[in-house]
Tab-separated table of C-alpha atoms and ligand atoms in Angstrom:
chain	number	residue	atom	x	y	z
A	1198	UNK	CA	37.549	-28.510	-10.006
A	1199	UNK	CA	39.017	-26.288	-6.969
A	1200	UNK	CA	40.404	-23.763	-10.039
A	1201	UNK	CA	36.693	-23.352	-10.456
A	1202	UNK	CA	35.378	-22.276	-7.441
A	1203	UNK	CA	38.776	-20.564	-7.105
A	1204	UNK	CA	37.000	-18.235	-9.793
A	1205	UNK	CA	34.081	-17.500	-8.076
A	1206	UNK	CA	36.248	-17.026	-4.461
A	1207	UNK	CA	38.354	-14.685	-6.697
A	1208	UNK	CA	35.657	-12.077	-6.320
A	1209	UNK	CA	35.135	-9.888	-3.452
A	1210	UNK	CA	31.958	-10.237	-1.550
A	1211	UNK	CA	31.726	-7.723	1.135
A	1212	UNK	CA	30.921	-8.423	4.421
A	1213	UNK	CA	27.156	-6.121	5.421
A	1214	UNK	CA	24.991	-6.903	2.164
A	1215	UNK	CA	22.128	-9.093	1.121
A	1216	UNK	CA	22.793	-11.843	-1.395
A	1217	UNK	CA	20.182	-12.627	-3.722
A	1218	UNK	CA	21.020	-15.913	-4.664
A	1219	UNK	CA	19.284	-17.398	-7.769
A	1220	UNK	CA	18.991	-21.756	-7.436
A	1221	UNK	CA	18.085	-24.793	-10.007
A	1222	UNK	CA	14.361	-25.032	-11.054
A	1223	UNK	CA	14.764	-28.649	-10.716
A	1224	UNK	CA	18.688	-29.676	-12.058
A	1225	UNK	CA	21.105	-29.438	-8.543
A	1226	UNK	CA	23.997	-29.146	-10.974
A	1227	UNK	CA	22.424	-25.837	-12.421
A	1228	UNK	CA	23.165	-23.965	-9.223
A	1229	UNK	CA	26.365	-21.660	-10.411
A	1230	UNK	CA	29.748	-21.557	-8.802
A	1231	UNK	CA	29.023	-18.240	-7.778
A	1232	UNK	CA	25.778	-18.927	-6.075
A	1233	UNK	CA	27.619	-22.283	-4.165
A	1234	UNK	CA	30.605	-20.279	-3.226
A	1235	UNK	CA	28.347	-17.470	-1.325
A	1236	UNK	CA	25.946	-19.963	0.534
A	1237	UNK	CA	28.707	-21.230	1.541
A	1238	UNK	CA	30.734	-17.756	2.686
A	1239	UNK	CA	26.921	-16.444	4.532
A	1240	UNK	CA	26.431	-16.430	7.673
A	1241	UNK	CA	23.217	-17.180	6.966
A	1242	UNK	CA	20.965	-17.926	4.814
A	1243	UNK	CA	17.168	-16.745	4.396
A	1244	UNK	CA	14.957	-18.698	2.595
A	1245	UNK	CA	11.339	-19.133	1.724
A	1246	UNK	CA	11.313	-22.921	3.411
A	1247	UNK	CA	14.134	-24.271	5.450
A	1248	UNK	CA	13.088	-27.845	4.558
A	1249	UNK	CA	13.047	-26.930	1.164
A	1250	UNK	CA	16.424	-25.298	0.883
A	1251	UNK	CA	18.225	-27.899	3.714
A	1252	UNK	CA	17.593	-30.358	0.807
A	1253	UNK	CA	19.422	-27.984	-1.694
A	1254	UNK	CA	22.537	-27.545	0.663
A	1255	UNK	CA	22.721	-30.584	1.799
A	1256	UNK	CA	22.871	-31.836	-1.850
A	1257	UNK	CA	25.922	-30.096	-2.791
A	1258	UNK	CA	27.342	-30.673	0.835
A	1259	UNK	CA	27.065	-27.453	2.649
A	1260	UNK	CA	25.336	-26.614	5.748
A	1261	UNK	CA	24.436	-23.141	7.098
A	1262	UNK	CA	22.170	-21.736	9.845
A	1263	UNK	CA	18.604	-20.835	7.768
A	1264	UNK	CA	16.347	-18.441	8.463
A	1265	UNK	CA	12.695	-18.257	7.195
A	1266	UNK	CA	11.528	-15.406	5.786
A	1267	UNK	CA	7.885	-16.597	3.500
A	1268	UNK	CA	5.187	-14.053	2.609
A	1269	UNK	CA	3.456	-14.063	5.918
A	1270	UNK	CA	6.895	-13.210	8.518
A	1271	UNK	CA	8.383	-11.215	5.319
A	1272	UNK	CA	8.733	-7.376	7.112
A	1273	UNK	CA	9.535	-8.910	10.585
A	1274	UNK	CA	11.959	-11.465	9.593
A	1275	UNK	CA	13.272	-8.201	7.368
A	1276	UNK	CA	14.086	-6.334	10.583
A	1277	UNK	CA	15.973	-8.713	11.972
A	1278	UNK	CA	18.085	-9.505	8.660
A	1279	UNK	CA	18.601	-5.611	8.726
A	1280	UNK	CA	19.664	-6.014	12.126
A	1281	UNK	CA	22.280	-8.422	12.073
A	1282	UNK	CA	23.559	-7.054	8.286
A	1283	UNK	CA	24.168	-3.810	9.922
A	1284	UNK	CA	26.641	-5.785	12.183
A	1285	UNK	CA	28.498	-6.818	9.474
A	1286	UNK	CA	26.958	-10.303	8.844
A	1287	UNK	CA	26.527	-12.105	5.132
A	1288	UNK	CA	23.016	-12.950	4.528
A	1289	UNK	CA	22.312	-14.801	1.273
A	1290	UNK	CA	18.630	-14.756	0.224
A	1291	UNK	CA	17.149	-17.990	-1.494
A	1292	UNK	CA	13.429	-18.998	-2.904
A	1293	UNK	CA	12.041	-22.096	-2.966
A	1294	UNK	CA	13.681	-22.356	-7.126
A	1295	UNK	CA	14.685	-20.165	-9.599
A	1296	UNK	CA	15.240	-16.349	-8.966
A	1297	UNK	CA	14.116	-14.638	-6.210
A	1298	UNK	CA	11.616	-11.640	-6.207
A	1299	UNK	CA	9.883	-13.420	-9.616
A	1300	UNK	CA	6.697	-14.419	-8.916
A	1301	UNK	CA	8.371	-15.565	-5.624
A	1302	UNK	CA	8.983	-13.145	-2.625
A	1303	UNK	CA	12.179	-11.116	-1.495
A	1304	UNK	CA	11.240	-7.838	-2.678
A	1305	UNK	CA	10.325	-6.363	0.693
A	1306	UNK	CA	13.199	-7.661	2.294
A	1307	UNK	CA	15.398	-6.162	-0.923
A	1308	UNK	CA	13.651	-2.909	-0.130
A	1309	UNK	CA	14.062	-2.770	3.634
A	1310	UNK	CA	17.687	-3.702	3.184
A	1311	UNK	CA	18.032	-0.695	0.818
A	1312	UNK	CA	16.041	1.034	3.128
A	1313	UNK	CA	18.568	0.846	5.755
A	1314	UNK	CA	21.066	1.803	3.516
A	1315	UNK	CA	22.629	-1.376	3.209
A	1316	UNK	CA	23.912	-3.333	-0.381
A	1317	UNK	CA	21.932	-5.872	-2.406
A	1318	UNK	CA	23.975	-8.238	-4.844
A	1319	UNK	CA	22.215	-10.144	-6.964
A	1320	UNK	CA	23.672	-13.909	-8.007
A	1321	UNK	CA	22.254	-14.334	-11.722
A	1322	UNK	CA	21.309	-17.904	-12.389
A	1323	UNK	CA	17.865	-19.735	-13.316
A	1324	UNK	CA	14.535	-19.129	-14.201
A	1325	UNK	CA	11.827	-20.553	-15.780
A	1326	UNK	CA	10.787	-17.728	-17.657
A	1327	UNK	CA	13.836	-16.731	-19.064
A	1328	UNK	CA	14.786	-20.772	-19.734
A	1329	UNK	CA	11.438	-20.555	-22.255
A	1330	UNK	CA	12.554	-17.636	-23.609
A	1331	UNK	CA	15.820	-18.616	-24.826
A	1332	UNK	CA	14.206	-21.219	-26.630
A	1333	UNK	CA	11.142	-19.628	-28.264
A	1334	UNK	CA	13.231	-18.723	-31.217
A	1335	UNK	CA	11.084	-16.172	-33.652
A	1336	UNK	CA	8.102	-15.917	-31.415
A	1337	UNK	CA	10.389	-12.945	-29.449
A	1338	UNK	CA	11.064	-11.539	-33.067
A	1339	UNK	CA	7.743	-10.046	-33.677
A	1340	UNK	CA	8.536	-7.989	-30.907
A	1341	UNK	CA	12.023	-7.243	-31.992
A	1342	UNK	CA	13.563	-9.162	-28.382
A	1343	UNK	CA	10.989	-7.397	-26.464
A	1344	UNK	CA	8.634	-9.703	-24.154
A	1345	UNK	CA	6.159	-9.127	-21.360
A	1346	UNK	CA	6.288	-11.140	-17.902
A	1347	UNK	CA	2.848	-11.654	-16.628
A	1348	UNK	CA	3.887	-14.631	-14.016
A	1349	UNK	CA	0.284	-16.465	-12.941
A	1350	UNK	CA	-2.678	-15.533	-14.235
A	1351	UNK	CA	-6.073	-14.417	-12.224
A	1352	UNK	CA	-7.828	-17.940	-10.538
A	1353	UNK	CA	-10.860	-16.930	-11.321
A	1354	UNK	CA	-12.461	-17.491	-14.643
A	1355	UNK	CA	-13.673	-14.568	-15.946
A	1356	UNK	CA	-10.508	-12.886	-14.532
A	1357	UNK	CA	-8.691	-14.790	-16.582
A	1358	UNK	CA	-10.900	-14.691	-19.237
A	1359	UNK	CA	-10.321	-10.428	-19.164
A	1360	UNK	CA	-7.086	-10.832	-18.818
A	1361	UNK	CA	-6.277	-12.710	-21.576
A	1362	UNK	CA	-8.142	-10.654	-23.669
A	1363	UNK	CA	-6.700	-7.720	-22.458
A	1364	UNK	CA	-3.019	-9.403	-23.203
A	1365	UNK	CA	-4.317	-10.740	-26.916
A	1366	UNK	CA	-3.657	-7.034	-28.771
A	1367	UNK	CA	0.627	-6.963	-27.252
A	1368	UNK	CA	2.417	-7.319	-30.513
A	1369	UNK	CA	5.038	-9.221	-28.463
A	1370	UNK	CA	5.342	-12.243	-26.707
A	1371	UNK	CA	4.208	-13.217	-23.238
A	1372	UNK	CA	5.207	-14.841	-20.381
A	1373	UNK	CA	2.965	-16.773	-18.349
A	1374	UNK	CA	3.291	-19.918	-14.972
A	1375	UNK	CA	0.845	-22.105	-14.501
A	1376	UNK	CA	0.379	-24.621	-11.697
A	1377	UNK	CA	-0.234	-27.973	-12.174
A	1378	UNK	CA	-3.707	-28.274	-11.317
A	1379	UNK	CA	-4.937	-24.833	-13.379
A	1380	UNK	CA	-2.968	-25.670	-16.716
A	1381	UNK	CA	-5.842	-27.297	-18.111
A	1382	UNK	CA	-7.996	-24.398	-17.842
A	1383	UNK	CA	-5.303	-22.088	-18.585
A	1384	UNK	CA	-4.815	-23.565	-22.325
A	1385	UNK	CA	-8.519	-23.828	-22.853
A	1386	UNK	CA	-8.709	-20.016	-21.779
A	1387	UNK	CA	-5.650	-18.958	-24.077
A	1388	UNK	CA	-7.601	-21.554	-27.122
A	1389	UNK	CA	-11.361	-19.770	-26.428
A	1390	UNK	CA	-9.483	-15.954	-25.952
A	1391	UNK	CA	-6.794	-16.071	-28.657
A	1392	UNK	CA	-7.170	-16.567	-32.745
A	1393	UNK	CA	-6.697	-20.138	-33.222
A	1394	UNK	CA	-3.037	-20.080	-34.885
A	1395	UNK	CA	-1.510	-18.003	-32.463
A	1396	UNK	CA	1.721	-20.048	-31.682
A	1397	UNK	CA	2.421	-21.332	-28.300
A	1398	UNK	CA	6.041	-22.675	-26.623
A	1399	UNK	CA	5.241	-24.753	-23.759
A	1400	UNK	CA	7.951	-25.466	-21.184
A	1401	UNK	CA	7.587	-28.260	-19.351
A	1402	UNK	CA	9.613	-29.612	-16.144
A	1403	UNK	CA	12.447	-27.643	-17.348
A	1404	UNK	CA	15.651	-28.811	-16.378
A	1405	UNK	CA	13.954	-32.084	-14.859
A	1406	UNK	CA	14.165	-35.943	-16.577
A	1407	UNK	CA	10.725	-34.762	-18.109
A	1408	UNK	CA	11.210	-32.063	-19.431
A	1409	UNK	CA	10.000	-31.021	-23.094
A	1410	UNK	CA	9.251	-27.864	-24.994
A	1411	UNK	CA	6.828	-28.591	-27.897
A	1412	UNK	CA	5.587	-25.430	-29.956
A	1413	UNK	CA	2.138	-25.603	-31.056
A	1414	UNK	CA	-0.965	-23.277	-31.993
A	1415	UNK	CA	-3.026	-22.118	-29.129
A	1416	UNK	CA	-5.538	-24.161	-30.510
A	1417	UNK	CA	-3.668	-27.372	-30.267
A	1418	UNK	CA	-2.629	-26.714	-26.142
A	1419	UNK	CA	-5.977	-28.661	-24.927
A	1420	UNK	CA	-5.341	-31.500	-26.975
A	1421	UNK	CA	-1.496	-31.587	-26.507
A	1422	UNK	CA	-2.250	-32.065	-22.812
A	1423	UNK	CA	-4.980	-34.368	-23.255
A	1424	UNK	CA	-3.351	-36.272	-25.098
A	1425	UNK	CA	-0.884	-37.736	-22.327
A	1426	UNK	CA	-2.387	-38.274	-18.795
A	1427	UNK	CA	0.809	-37.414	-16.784
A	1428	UNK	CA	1.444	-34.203	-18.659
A	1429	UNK	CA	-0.683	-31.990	-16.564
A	1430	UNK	CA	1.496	-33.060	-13.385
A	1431	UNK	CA	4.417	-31.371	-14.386
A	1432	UNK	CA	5.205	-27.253	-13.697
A	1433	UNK	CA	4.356	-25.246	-16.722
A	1434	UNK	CA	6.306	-22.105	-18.540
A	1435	UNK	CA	4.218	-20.827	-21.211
A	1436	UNK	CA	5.435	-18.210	-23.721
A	1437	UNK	CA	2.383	-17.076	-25.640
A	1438	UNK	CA	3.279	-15.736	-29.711
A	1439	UNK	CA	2.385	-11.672	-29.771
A	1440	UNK	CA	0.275	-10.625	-32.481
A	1441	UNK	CA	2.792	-8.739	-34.428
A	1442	UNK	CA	3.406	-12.083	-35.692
A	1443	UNK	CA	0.218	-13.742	-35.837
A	1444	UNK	CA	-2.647	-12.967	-37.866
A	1445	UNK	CA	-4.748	-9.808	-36.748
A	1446	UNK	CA	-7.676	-11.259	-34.929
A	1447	UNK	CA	-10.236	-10.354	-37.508
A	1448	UNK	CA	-7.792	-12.666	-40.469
A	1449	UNK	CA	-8.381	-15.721	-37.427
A	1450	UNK	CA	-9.277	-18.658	-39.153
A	1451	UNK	CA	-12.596	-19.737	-38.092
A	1452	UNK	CA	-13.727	-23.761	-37.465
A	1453	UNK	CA	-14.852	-24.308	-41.188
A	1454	UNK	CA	-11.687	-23.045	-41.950
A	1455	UNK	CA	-9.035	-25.410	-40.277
A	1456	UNK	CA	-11.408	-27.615	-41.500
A	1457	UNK	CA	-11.603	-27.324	-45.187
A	1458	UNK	CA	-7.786	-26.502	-45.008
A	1459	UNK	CA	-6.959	-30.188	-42.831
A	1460	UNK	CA	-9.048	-32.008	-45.702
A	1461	UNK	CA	-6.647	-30.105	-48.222
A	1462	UNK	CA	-3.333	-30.548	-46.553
A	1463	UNK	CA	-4.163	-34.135	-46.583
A	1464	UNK	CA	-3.331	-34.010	-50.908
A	1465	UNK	CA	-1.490	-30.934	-51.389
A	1466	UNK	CA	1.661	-28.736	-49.709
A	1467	UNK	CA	1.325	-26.273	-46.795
A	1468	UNK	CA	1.408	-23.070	-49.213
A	1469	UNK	CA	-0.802	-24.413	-51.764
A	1470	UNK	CA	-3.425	-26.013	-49.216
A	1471	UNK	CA	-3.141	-22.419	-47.225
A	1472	UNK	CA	-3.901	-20.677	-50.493
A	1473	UNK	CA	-6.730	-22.917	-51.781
A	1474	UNK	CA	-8.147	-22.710	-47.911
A	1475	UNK	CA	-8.191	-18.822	-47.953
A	1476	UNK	CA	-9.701	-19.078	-51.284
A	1477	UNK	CA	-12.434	-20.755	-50.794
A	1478	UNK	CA	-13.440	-19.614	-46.901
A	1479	UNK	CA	-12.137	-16.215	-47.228
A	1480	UNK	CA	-9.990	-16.354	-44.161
A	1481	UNK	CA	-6.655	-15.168	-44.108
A	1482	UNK	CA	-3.711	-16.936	-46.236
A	1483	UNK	CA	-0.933	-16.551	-43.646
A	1484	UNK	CA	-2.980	-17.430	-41.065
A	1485	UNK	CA	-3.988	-20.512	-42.445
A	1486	UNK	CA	-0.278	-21.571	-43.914
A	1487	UNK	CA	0.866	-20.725	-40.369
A	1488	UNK	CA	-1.763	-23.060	-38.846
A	1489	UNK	CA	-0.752	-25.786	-42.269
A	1490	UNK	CA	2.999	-25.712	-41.381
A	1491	UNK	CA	2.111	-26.124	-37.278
A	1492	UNK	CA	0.009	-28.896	-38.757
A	1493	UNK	CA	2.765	-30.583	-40.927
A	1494	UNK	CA	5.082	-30.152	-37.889
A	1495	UNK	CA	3.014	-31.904	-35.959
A	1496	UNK	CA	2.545	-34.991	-38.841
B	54	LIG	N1	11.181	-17.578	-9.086
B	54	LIG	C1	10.910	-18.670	-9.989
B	54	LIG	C2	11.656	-18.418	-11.306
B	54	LIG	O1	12.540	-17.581	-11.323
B	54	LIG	O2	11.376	-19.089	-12.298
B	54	LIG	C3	9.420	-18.855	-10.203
B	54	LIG	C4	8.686	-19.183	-8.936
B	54	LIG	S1	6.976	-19.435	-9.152
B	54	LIG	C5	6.407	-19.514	-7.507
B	54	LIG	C6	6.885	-21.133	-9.588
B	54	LIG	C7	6.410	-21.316	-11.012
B	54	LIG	O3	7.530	-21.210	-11.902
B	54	LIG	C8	5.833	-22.698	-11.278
B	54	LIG	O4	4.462	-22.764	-10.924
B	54	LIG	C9	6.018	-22.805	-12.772
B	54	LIG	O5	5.024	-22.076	-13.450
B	54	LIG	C10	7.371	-22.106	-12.963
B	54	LIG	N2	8.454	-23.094	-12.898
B	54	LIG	C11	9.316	-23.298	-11.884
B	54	LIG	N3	10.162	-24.307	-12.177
B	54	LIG	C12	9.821	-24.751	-13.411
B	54	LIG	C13	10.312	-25.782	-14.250
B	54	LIG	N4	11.321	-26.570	-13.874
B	54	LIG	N5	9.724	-25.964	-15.458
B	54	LIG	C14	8.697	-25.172	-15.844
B	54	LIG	N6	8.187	-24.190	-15.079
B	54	LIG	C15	8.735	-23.984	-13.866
């Protein structure tokens, strides 16, 4: 074990910068040797909420002065971390989980530190986003890799309702969070807004003794949550397919169509059912064998 952190000591970390320190999303054991090895070295450490991050360090046995710096102290508490980095002090930066600066805060104190003239290193290590990506296998490809970050969508209804719309023609995949108490809504919006095969990876308590990533059609995301009462209390990743992929909105297979093609996959195979389906409502063949083999998957 010491030859490990001996790795991560090996490095130099210079005394006068900001460390932006990436933490678990929920597993303790996620948080790199790199990341433990500067908490450690700082001389202190900011974070969104000391309670929050005295649990972290006190779980892997460290203690250090904290500092809170949250969205509504975020340019004072900057000054003063400029301040006392100009000294020569280590400051590491944490959020509450996962990286810093995404859909979390730190990027005004990253800027006033530049500001000042001062270095920023950034300690790689989790994030929910990126965890869903790695899994979502071919939904990246339609985009050749490439994949949008939108973070949380609007509150409001029809804000969310325009913005999904708006998101619906990216050929490539998309990144969405969802709190616990708006993922309900959130799938129903993405099921009303989006054509009814578009495929959908949702993460789920990543990292956590929950945690699950099923892949289903859009269409499928109310049910899927429905279907088990204690799913909506978990924290949501969603990586939405991009419509390179899917079937052009207009080739969407309509309600009589998932239905004529359920009755058929219930006697023949995905590609024949998908065929016969297109046949006889006119919508689109790969749309509907995409939508058969989610189906099957699903059986
Ligand atoms: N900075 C963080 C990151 O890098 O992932 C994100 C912070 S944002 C305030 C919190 C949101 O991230 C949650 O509402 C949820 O959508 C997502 N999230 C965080 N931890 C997660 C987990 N273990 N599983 C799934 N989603 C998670």
């Amino acid at each position: 074990m010491s030859d490990w952190i001996s790795l991560a000591a090996g490095q130099s970390y210079p005394p006068g910068t900001l460390y932006v320190v990436a933490t678990p999303i929920g597993n303790v054991a996620d948080l790199s040797l790199r990341a433990l090895h500067v908490l450690g070295l700082a001389d202190a450490i900011a974070c969104e909420d000391t309670r929050n991050t005295g649990q972290l360090l006190s779980r892997v046995g460290l203690q250090r002065p904290l500092v809170a710096v949250h969205e509504h102290n975020e340019r004072e508490a900057a000054r003063r971390i400029v301040t006392r980095l100009a000294a020569g002090e280590r400051i590491a930066y944490v959020s509450d989980a996962g990286t810093p600066g995404i859909s979390d805060p730190g990027a005004r104190l990253v800027e006033a530190v530049r500001a000042a003239g001062l270095a920023v290193v950034p300690l790689p290590g989790p994030s929910a986003a990126v965890a869903a990506l790695s899994v979502a296998g071919e939904m990246l490809d339609a985009g050749e890799g490439r994949f949008t970050f939108i973070g949380f969508l609007p509150n409001k209804p029809k804000a969310r309702t325009e913005a999904i719309a708006a998101l619906a023609g990216l050929d490539h995949a998309w990144v969405l969070y969802e709190a616990p108490h708006r993922i309900a809504d959130t799938l129903a919006a993405l099921a009303a807004g989006l054509p009814a095969a578009r495929r959908l990876l949702v993460g789920r308590e990543l990292t956590k003794l929950f945690e699950e990533t099923p892949v289903m059609t859009v269409a499928e995301g109310p049910a899927w949550l429905a279907a088990e009462p204690t799913r909506a209390k978990g924290e949501f990743v969603l990586v939405v397919e991009g419509a390179g992929k899917a079937v052009a909105d207009a080739d969407a297979p309509d309600a009589e169509a998932q239905r004529v093609l359920s009755l058929l996959l219930a006697e023949l195979p995905a590609k024949r059912a998908a065929k016969l389906a297109a046949a006889i409502t006119g919508a689109g063949t790969d749309a509907l064998y995409r939508l058969a083999l989610a189906q099957r998957a699903d059986d």
